[in-house]
XYZ file of C-alpha atoms in Angstrom:
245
model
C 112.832 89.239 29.638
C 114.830 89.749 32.537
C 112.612 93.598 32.849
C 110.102 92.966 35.734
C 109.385 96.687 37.145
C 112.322 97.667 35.866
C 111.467 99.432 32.842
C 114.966 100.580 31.779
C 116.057 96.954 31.594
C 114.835 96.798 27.944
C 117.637 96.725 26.293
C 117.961 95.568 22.989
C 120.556 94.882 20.843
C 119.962 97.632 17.485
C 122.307 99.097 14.740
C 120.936 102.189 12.436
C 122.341 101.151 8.609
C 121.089 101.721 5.564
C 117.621 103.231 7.067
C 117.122 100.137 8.630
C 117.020 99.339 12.182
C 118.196 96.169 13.337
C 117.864 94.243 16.993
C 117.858 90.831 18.173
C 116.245 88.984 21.504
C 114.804 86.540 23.215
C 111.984 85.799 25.242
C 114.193 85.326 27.973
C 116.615 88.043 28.341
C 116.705 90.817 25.568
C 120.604 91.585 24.450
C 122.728 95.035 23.472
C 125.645 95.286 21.432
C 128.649 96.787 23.432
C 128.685 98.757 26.625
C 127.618 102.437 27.152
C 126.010 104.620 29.734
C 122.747 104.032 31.149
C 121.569 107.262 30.396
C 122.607 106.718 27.060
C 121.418 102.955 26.491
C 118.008 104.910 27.357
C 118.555 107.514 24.938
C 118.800 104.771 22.053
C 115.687 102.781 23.000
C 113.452 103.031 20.221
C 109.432 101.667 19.392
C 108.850 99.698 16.222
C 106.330 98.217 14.660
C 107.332 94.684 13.575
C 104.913 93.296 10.603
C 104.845 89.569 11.958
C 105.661 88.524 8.280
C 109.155 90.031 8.727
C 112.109 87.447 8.608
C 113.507 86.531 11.736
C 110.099 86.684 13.767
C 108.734 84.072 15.283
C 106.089 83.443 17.821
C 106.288 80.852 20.467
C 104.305 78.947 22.252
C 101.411 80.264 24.480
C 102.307 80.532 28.366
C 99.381 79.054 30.466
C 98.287 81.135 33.362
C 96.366 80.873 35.988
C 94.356 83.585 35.163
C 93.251 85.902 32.510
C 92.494 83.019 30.285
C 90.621 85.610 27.970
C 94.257 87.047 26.875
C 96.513 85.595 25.281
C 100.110 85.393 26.663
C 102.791 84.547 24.236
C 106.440 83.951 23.301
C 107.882 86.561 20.499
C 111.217 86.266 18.784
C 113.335 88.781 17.270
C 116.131 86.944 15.381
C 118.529 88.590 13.327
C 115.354 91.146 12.199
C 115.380 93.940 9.987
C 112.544 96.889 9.975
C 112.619 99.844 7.472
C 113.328 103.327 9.022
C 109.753 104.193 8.311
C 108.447 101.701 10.661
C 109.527 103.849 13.450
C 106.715 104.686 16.237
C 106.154 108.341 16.510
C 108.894 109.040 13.922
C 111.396 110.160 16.054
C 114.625 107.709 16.716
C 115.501 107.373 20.447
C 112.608 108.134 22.383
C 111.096 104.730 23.095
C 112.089 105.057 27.156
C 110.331 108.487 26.967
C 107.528 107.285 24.863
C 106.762 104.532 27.532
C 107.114 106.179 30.237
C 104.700 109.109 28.851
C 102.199 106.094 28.502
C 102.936 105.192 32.353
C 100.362 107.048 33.844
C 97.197 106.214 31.367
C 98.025 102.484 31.832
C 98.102 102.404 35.384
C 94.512 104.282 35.163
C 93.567 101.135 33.055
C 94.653 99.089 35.241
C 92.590 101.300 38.118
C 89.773 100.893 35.988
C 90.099 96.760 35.600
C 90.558 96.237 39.796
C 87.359 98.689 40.732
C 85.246 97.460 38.264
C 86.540 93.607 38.968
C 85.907 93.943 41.843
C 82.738 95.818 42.142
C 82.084 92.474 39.679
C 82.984 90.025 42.821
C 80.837 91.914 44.929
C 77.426 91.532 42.620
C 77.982 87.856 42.144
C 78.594 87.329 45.873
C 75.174 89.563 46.465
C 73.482 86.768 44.647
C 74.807 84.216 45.801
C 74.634 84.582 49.529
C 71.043 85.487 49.002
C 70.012 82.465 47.079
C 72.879 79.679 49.391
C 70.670 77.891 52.136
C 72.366 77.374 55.422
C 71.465 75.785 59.090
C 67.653 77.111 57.416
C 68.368 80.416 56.491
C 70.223 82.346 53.396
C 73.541 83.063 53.850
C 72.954 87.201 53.842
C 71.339 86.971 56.801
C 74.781 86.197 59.089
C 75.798 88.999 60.530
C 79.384 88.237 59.443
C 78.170 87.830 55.921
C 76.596 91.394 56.257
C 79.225 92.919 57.869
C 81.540 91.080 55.106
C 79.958 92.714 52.641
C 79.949 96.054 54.082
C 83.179 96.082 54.016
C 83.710 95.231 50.685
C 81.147 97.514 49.522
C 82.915 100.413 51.378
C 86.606 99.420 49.680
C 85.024 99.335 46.141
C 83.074 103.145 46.661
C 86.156 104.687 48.224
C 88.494 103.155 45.722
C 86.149 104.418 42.850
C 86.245 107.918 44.267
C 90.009 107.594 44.180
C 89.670 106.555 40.391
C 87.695 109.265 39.130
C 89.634 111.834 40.592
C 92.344 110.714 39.296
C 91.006 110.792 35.671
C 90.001 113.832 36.063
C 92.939 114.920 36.850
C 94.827 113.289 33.765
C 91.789 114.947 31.634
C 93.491 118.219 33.569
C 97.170 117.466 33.157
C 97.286 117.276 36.650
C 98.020 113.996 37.315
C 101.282 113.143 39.252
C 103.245 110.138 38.790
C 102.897 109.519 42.993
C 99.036 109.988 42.726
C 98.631 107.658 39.788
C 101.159 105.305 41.153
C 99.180 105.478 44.959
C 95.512 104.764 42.492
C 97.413 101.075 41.235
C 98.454 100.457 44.930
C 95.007 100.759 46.264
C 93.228 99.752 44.135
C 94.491 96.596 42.857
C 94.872 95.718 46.375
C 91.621 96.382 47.083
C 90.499 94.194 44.134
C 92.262 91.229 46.167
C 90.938 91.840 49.161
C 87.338 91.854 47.950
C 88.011 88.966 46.024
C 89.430 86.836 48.546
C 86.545 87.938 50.717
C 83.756 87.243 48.811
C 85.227 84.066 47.632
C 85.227 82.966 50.860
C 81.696 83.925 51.656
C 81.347 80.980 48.519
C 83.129 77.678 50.822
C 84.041 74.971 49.263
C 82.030 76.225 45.830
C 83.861 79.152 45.558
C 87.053 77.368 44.751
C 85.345 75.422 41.945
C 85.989 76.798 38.544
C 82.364 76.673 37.726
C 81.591 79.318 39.850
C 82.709 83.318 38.559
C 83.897 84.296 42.118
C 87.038 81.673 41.467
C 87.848 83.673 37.955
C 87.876 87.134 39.905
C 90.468 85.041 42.522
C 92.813 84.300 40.326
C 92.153 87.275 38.012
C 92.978 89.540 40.626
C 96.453 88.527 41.910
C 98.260 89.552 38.901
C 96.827 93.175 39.278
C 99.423 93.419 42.051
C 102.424 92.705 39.519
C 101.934 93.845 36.094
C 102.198 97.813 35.523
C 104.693 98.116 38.575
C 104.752 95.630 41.407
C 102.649 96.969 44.417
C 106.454 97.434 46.013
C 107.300 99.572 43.181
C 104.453 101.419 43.757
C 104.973 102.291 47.418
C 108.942 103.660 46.476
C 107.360 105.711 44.118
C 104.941 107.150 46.696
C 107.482 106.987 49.162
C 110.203 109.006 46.816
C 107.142 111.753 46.757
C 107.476 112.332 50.223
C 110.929 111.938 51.246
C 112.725 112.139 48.477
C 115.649 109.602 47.383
């Protein structure tokens, strides 16, 4: 949709007539009628709810991923659509840029929530396995890089968790910056993919075998680093917190 990180790149194509709204895209790059101001364009964003009955939507086909099987990813078209007025989100026209990025913070604590708790996930089934996997006559747990492997790990996923509940707390407080929320999806998701990668490879050869759960948190956790805000994004957000633009 040609949008990525960049959240103000949504910008769709909508005339207000007759108390209906009416906007048109593709999967592939979302369109606007004439040229105005950014600030403006922003100003005219709105959020609808589409009934999937309506004329002129379509779904496409499902996009296959390498991970996250559980969720559905799909293509939606807009052609030539119309919505009534009162379909509207929030019921106030031209506030869907401010309605997202109210929602900003919240989703990035979701996605906090998904990498400590995926990865805290990696970390039991590795536990298990390394203490039931036989090697030159011993388990696994008892190498001292396996130990010290999973100390590691185990360290990451408590210190990211204390990151992640004060940080809801401080949402709970209204106190939650965007920098501090934005700093929670840096570490944590990329703490989620180091844990992963490390316990996966405490697994060999099995741990690359679908059959085993360690390769699902693998490829579950790489897109933790893109969607919400690329880690990059993340760090210029941080970064604009203590330097400025």
């Amino acid at each position: 949709m040609n949008i990525g990180s960049q959240y103000r790149n949504i910008l769709k194509s909508f005339i207000f007539k007759w108390k209906k709204l009416y906007f048109q895209s593709s999967p592939s790059f979302l369109r606007r009628a004439g040229q105005h101001p950014l600030q403006q364009q922003l100003r005219a964003l709105v959020d609808d709810l589409v009934e999937t009955k309506t004329p002129g939507f379509a779904r496409g086909q499902n996009l296959e991923k390498i991970g996250q099987h559980a969720g559905d990813t799909s293509e939606l078209f807009f052609n030539d659509l119309r919505v009534p007025a009162d379909a509207l989100l929030g019921g106030v026209a031209g506030q869907g840029f401010t309605q997202m990025m109210r929602e900003l913070p919240r989703k990035h604590l979701g996605i906090g929530v998904q990498s400590v708790h995926g990865a805290q996930g990696a970390l039991n089934a590795t536990l298990r396995y390394v203490q039931e996997r036989q090697a030159f006559g011993q388990p696994v747990a008892q190498f001292q890089n396996t130990r010290f492997t999973l100390a590691q790990c185990a360290t990451e996923v408590a210190a990211a968790q204390a990151f992640l509940h004060a940080s809801i707390a401080a949402y709970e407080q209204g106190r939650l910056t965007p920098e501090t929320v934005s700093a929670l999806k840096l570490h944590t998701t990329e703490m989620f993919d180091r844990v992963a990668d490390a316990c996966l490879q405490l697994f060999g050869g099995y741990g690359y075998m679908a059959e085993y759960p360690i390769s699902r948190f693998w490829t579950d956790a790489r897109v933790m680093r893109i969607y919400g805000g690329t880690s990059e994004i993340m760090k210029e957000i941080v970064a604009r917190g203590l330097l400025g633009r």
